[in-house]
XYZ file of C-alpha atoms in Angstrom:
409
model
C -35.733 29.178 15.019
C -38.331 31.274 13.284
C -39.556 29.741 10.010
C -38.234 31.136 6.746
C -41.052 32.373 4.557
C -39.393 33.062 1.220
C -39.821 29.973 -1.096
C -36.422 30.401 -2.722
C -34.652 30.577 0.637
C -36.731 27.660 1.929
C -35.655 25.498 -1.071
C -32.019 26.631 -0.790
C -31.899 25.888 2.950
C -33.544 22.476 2.579
C -31.071 21.504 -0.167
C -28.069 22.542 1.999
C -29.406 20.807 5.135
C -30.852 17.749 3.428
C -34.371 18.467 4.713
C -37.406 16.838 3.127
C -39.414 18.618 0.489
C -42.822 16.979 -0.043
C -45.463 17.826 -2.683
C -48.904 17.407 -1.045
C -52.542 17.933 -1.915
C -53.195 20.221 1.056
C -51.330 22.451 3.518
C -51.968 20.109 6.455
C -51.111 16.862 4.666
C -47.726 15.115 4.913
C -48.528 12.463 2.292
C -46.492 12.834 -0.880
C -48.555 13.433 -4.043
C -47.616 13.564 -7.750
C -46.304 16.970 -8.798
C -49.102 17.280 -11.399
C -51.810 17.019 -8.625
C -50.037 18.732 -5.706
C -51.291 22.027 -4.355
C -48.566 22.696 -1.772
C -44.901 22.098 -1.219
C -44.136 21.212 2.405
C -40.669 21.969 3.828
C -39.677 20.224 7.053
C -36.458 22.023 7.949
C -35.848 24.255 9.936
C -39.580 24.178 10.725
C -42.610 22.758 8.932
C -43.771 25.263 6.315
C -46.328 24.712 3.560
C -46.075 26.922 0.477
C -48.745 27.017 -2.296
C -47.131 25.249 -5.249
C -48.335 27.880 -7.755
C -47.038 30.812 -5.634
C -44.746 33.212 -7.530
C -41.089 33.474 -6.434
C -38.414 36.181 -6.590
C -36.938 34.378 -9.627
C -37.922 36.158 -12.877
C -37.664 34.749 -16.388
C -36.008 36.561 -19.353
C -39.500 37.864 -20.167
C -39.708 39.440 -16.704
C -42.381 37.119 -15.344
C -42.152 35.642 -11.816
C -41.538 31.883 -11.933
C -43.803 29.777 -9.666
C -42.659 27.326 -6.971
C -43.665 24.197 -8.936
C -41.417 25.242 -11.893
C -38.432 26.006 -9.593
C -38.760 22.679 -7.738
C -39.336 20.640 -10.920
C -36.261 22.225 -12.545
C -34.187 21.284 -9.531
C -35.410 17.712 -9.541
C -34.400 17.399 -13.207
C -31.129 19.395 -12.910
C -29.035 16.547 -14.380
C -31.011 16.521 -17.647
C -29.800 18.328 -20.775
C -32.134 20.994 -22.207
C -33.844 18.660 -24.752
C -34.605 15.977 -22.162
C -35.697 18.562 -19.608
C -38.104 20.101 -22.167
C -39.487 16.649 -22.861
C -40.292 15.828 -19.193
C -41.648 19.315 -18.714
C -43.968 18.881 -21.640
C -45.152 15.532 -20.237
C -45.919 17.175 -16.838
C -47.885 19.948 -18.532
C -49.959 17.311 -20.336
C -50.670 15.546 -17.074
C -51.929 18.804 -15.505
C -54.446 19.036 -18.410
C -53.956 22.747 -18.979
C -54.733 23.833 -15.422
C -51.194 25.142 -15.118
C -47.898 24.879 -16.890
C -44.351 24.656 -15.658
C -41.923 27.228 -16.978
C -39.380 25.782 -19.409
C -36.092 27.357 -18.352
C -33.630 28.604 -20.888
C -29.977 27.558 -20.532
C -28.826 30.756 -18.768
C -31.869 30.770 -16.449
C -31.132 27.193 -15.379
C -27.477 28.020 -14.810
C -28.292 30.979 -12.583
C -31.033 29.065 -10.656
C -28.857 26.009 -9.874
C -25.808 28.069 -8.770
C -28.061 30.102 -6.411
C -29.774 27.029 -4.947
C -26.416 25.298 -4.429
C -25.230 28.344 -2.465
C -22.522 29.392 -4.973
C -24.218 32.687 -5.928
C -26.033 35.376 -3.961
C -27.169 37.960 -6.505
C -28.345 37.853 -10.095
C -30.393 39.894 -12.526
C -32.918 37.071 -12.522
C -33.400 37.052 -8.668
C -35.053 40.049 -7.023
C -33.691 40.985 -3.585
C -35.685 40.402 -0.454
C -37.639 43.464 0.819
C -35.496 43.668 3.974
C -32.157 43.402 2.180
C -31.759 47.129 1.571
C -32.553 47.951 5.220
C -30.120 45.265 6.362
C -27.391 46.664 4.170
C -27.915 50.199 5.515
C -27.903 49.040 9.206
C -24.727 47.036 8.743
C -23.077 49.909 6.868
C -23.707 52.310 9.801
C -22.280 49.917 12.380
C -19.294 48.392 10.505
C -17.307 50.518 8.073
C -15.433 49.420 4.911
C -15.684 45.814 3.825
C -18.174 44.864 6.540
C -20.823 47.100 5.010
C -20.452 45.260 1.706
C -20.900 41.868 3.293
C -24.136 42.642 5.124
C -26.567 42.297 2.163
C -25.085 38.943 1.179
C -25.065 37.678 4.751
C -28.649 38.810 5.238
C -29.702 37.034 2.083
C -28.003 33.889 3.278
C -29.722 33.805 6.635
C -33.147 34.973 5.453
C -33.614 37.125 8.554
C -33.400 40.834 9.429
C -30.291 42.908 10.190
C -27.081 41.238 11.406
C -24.955 41.933 14.458
C -22.160 44.324 13.348
C -19.485 41.884 14.555
C -21.002 39.096 12.432
C -21.048 41.406 9.424
C -17.348 42.076 9.929
C -16.692 38.333 10.112
C -18.648 37.731 6.931
C -16.581 40.365 5.154
C -13.506 38.095 5.435
C -15.387 35.045 4.173
C -14.026 33.475 1.014
C -16.796 32.610 -1.402
C -16.757 29.055 -2.830
C -17.947 28.255 -6.331
C -18.892 25.189 -8.297
C -17.879 24.219 -11.843
C -20.604 26.505 -13.314
C -19.415 29.675 -11.612
C -15.696 28.950 -11.909
C -15.541 27.775 -15.480
C -18.574 29.413 -17.146
C -19.851 32.272 -15.087
C -23.567 33.176 -15.165
C -23.657 34.428 -18.757
C -22.614 32.684 -21.979
C -19.494 34.104 -23.630
C -19.703 35.503 -27.147
C -16.745 34.354 -29.250
C -17.960 35.879 -32.534
C -14.990 38.277 -32.546
C -12.644 35.277 -33.015
C -13.980 34.865 -36.550
C -12.640 38.261 -37.546
C -9.251 37.524 -35.977
C -9.054 34.182 -37.807
C -10.139 35.516 -41.209
C -6.635 36.624 -42.380
C -5.271 33.150 -41.694
C -8.108 31.322 -43.527
C -8.119 33.453 -46.694
C -7.104 31.739 -49.891
C -5.690 33.436 -52.958
C -7.905 33.063 -56.024
C -6.728 30.245 -58.252
C -3.862 29.429 -55.879
C -4.958 25.904 -54.952
C -5.538 24.477 -51.452
C -2.249 25.753 -49.994
C -2.315 29.292 -51.456
C -3.678 30.822 -48.252
C -0.715 29.595 -46.204
C 2.153 30.080 -48.681
C 3.136 33.413 -47.162
C 3.296 31.969 -43.619
C 5.744 29.046 -43.204
C 4.539 28.394 -39.677
C 0.965 27.750 -40.856
C 2.284 25.607 -43.646
C 4.170 23.389 -41.256
C 1.168 23.017 -38.890
C -1.382 22.443 -41.630
C -3.026 18.976 -41.469
C -2.730 16.815 -44.568
C -5.718 16.563 -46.805
C -7.768 13.402 -46.188
C -8.009 11.068 -49.175
C -11.614 10.566 -50.234
C -12.978 7.000 -50.090
C -13.501 5.247 -53.467
C -17.081 4.206 -54.306
C -18.417 0.934 -55.733
C -22.001 0.844 -57.099
C -23.979 -2.409 -56.750
C -26.931 -3.378 -58.860
C -30.292 -2.833 -57.182
C -31.864 -5.640 -59.267
C -33.532 -8.415 -57.277
C -31.838 -10.921 -59.638
C -28.342 -9.705 -58.824
C -26.106 -12.248 -57.076
C -24.298 -9.557 -55.120
C -26.428 -7.287 -52.964
C -25.935 -5.118 -49.858
C -26.615 -8.106 -47.582
C -23.821 -10.350 -48.907
C -21.329 -7.926 -50.551
C -19.121 -7.466 -47.466
C -18.698 -11.199 -46.766
C -17.836 -11.774 -50.462
C -15.502 -8.825 -51.219
C -13.835 -8.768 -47.743
C -14.063 -12.381 -46.602
C -13.761 -14.132 -49.935
C -16.830 -16.305 -49.460
C -20.131 -16.164 -51.373
C -23.474 -16.535 -49.638
C -26.922 -15.947 -51.115
C -28.250 -12.395 -50.719
C -30.945 -11.637 -48.197
C -33.441 -9.494 -50.148
C -34.923 -8.171 -46.910
C -31.807 -6.207 -45.986
C -32.565 -2.543 -45.185
C -28.911 -1.359 -45.398
C -28.329 1.559 -47.834
C -24.531 1.832 -47.472
C -21.651 -0.445 -46.534
C -17.889 -0.070 -45.959
C -15.320 -2.668 -46.966
C -11.535 -2.404 -46.505
C -8.837 -3.629 -48.870
C -5.109 -3.099 -49.064
C -4.304 -1.737 -52.550
C -0.544 -2.156 -52.447
C 0.287 -0.300 -55.691
C -1.538 2.817 -54.452
C -1.028 2.801 -50.675
C 0.941 -0.080 -49.164
C 0.907 1.428 -45.662
C -2.830 1.305 -44.868
C -5.962 -0.350 -46.201
C -8.307 1.721 -48.334
C -11.973 2.041 -47.318
C -14.465 1.489 -50.096
C -18.051 2.743 -49.914
C -20.718 0.388 -51.371
C -24.110 1.780 -52.415
C -26.862 0.512 -54.735
C -27.764 3.834 -56.372
C -26.457 7.390 -56.926
C -29.615 9.150 -55.609
C -27.601 10.872 -52.787
C -24.589 11.650 -55.042
C -23.058 15.122 -55.341
C -21.589 15.738 -58.846
C -18.010 15.324 -57.621
C -18.770 11.876 -56.201
C -18.664 10.402 -59.696
C -14.907 11.030 -59.804
C -14.579 8.526 -56.925
C -16.559 5.670 -58.558
C -14.169 2.794 -59.297
C -16.552 -0.010 -60.253
C -20.145 -0.714 -61.176
C -21.702 -4.157 -60.661
C -24.417 -4.829 -63.225
C -26.809 -7.551 -64.378
C -27.030 -6.002 -67.813
C -30.436 -4.382 -67.258
C -30.454 -0.832 -68.817
C -32.834 0.637 -66.233
C -30.061 0.435 -63.609
C -28.271 3.349 -65.358
C -31.274 5.661 -65.638
C -30.075 8.082 -62.922
C -26.358 7.662 -63.557
C -24.119 10.484 -64.771
C -23.777 8.519 -68.003
C -27.043 6.748 -68.615
C -25.781 5.075 -71.794
C -23.935 1.867 -70.802
C -21.391 2.171 -73.609
C -20.493 5.661 -72.450
C -20.552 4.694 -68.743
C -18.086 1.852 -69.113
C -15.594 4.092 -70.934
C -15.203 5.890 -67.604
C -15.919 3.203 -65.008
C -15.014 -0.502 -64.715
C -18.086 -2.739 -65.126
C -18.409 -6.101 -63.338
C -20.905 -8.894 -63.990
C -21.195 -11.744 -61.447
C -23.025 -14.889 -62.601
C -23.143 -18.594 -61.962
C -20.350 -20.838 -63.182
C -21.414 -22.813 -66.274
C -23.973 -20.191 -67.392
C -23.379 -17.638 -70.163
C -23.671 -13.934 -69.303
C -26.766 -12.231 -70.741
C -26.530 -10.924 -74.312
C -26.687 -7.330 -72.983
C -23.559 -7.888 -70.872
C -21.636 -9.460 -73.756
C -22.603 -6.440 -75.902
C -20.837 -4.144 -73.463
C -17.532 -5.674 -74.624
C -14.230 -5.892 -72.836
C -15.051 -2.945 -70.536
C -17.197 -5.233 -68.382
C -15.420 -7.977 -66.415
C -17.531 -11.175 -66.440
C -16.968 -13.394 -63.414
C -18.727 -16.512 -62.189
C -19.033 -18.275 -58.892
C -20.024 -21.851 -58.098
C -23.789 -22.297 -57.681
C -24.974 -22.190 -54.130
C -25.925 -25.407 -52.433
C -27.266 -25.986 -48.951
C -24.286 -26.403 -46.628
C -26.008 -29.400 -45.126
C -25.651 -31.373 -48.348
C -22.619 -33.623 -48.841
C -19.799 -31.871 -50.683
C -21.441 -28.447 -50.605
C -18.325 -26.777 -49.184
C -15.829 -28.341 -51.534
C -16.365 -25.841 -54.301
C -16.485 -22.687 -52.200
C -12.664 -22.344 -52.215
C -13.015 -20.882 -55.741
C -14.888 -17.858 -54.303
C -11.623 -16.282 -53.085
C -10.131 -16.782 -56.522
C -12.973 -14.830 -58.106
C -12.700 -12.093 -55.486
C -8.983 -11.655 -56.148
C -9.683 -11.318 -59.846
C -12.239 -8.601 -59.177
C -9.924 -6.651 -56.869
C -6.991 -6.860 -59.319
C -9.192 -5.364 -61.996
C -10.395 -2.615 -59.644
C -6.806 -1.832 -58.646
C -5.637 -1.604 -62.273
C -8.551 0.689 -63.139
C -7.753 2.956 -60.121
C -4.130 3.315 -61.138
C -5.117 4.172 -64.672
C -7.593 6.826 -63.481
C -4.980 8.592 -61.260
C -5.698 7.440 -57.721
C -2.749 8.207 -55.423
C -1.815 7.616 -51.845
C -3.135 10.943 -50.706
C -5.668 11.985 -53.398
C -8.487 10.892 -55.708
C -8.614 11.788 -59.402
C -10.128 15.184 -60.316
C -11.986 13.542 -63.220
C -12.504 10.064 -64.708
């Protein structure tokens, strides 16, 4: 069999037949070399052919430039990578070649067309220039075999990579059923533009001014029946960022959810926690998820309507960035909670806040290895239940419901 000279056809044929493709440092070598140092690509099937690795191919990019052999082969080797990962390995290869050359970074559509062609699922594309002999082959087949046979000749010629076909073969090829892969069957060779769907959906998404969340669907009962229920926002609990606070991000979950106090780890890097609690008087069917944060720096204005409790040590600097920086005003809107050691009085600043701040105390922490250290920890759950009952009562008073948060507090 005469050797195929076109690099694209060589690569396509080798992939189909399972022939070896070896990057080498010379045309005569058969020793595999790194792609960054290779000068030739050696194909072993159907006959040994060495192609310069920087030779241009018939594949053209969206800018109209011919893509070289190295870029085509490298893209095929990394065909399973997504675009970001492919760009990363291509950049690494370009760095290894120290600027002597650079592989082409294929766009999504270019990769799609290239892979479907190399896999044999596509013959023609705007990105792939026809072989010089294809037009002559099509004309010769058209003169010998009328009708459908004349249409099949160019594709068959492109498949074989040789000159004109026997007219009888061209007629046989005309009845051939083309097979496709998932790319050609499901996606095609061009991305589909769905921007027109936005215009079609606009009448269904329009809301009447001042009509509330369901105003846009009031005229259409079918949409109203299919509309998904609004998701209830999660309530928020603010912890004190003070280093002296007994309850921090590192131990809040085990205390509020597990009912056991442990000392805080001040090295914790967590900025947000979630704890779950069944609030029976608001929603007896499912637990509510509470968000715990130490500060309101990432708050949107409407988040303040979801704050149900603020843990404090009594230090005024904690409230500097709050919606209400004055503690007396803050605790008119939000429940305050102070957690201290049993047997110690709360600070004077906390007592000055009055009844709007719930003062709780836990047994002092002792090393679990000491005798009797665990005997007093049963009171932790009692303190936790007191805190949750106060939070629940405050939420009911502020208007929390099974399916909605209050619009203001």
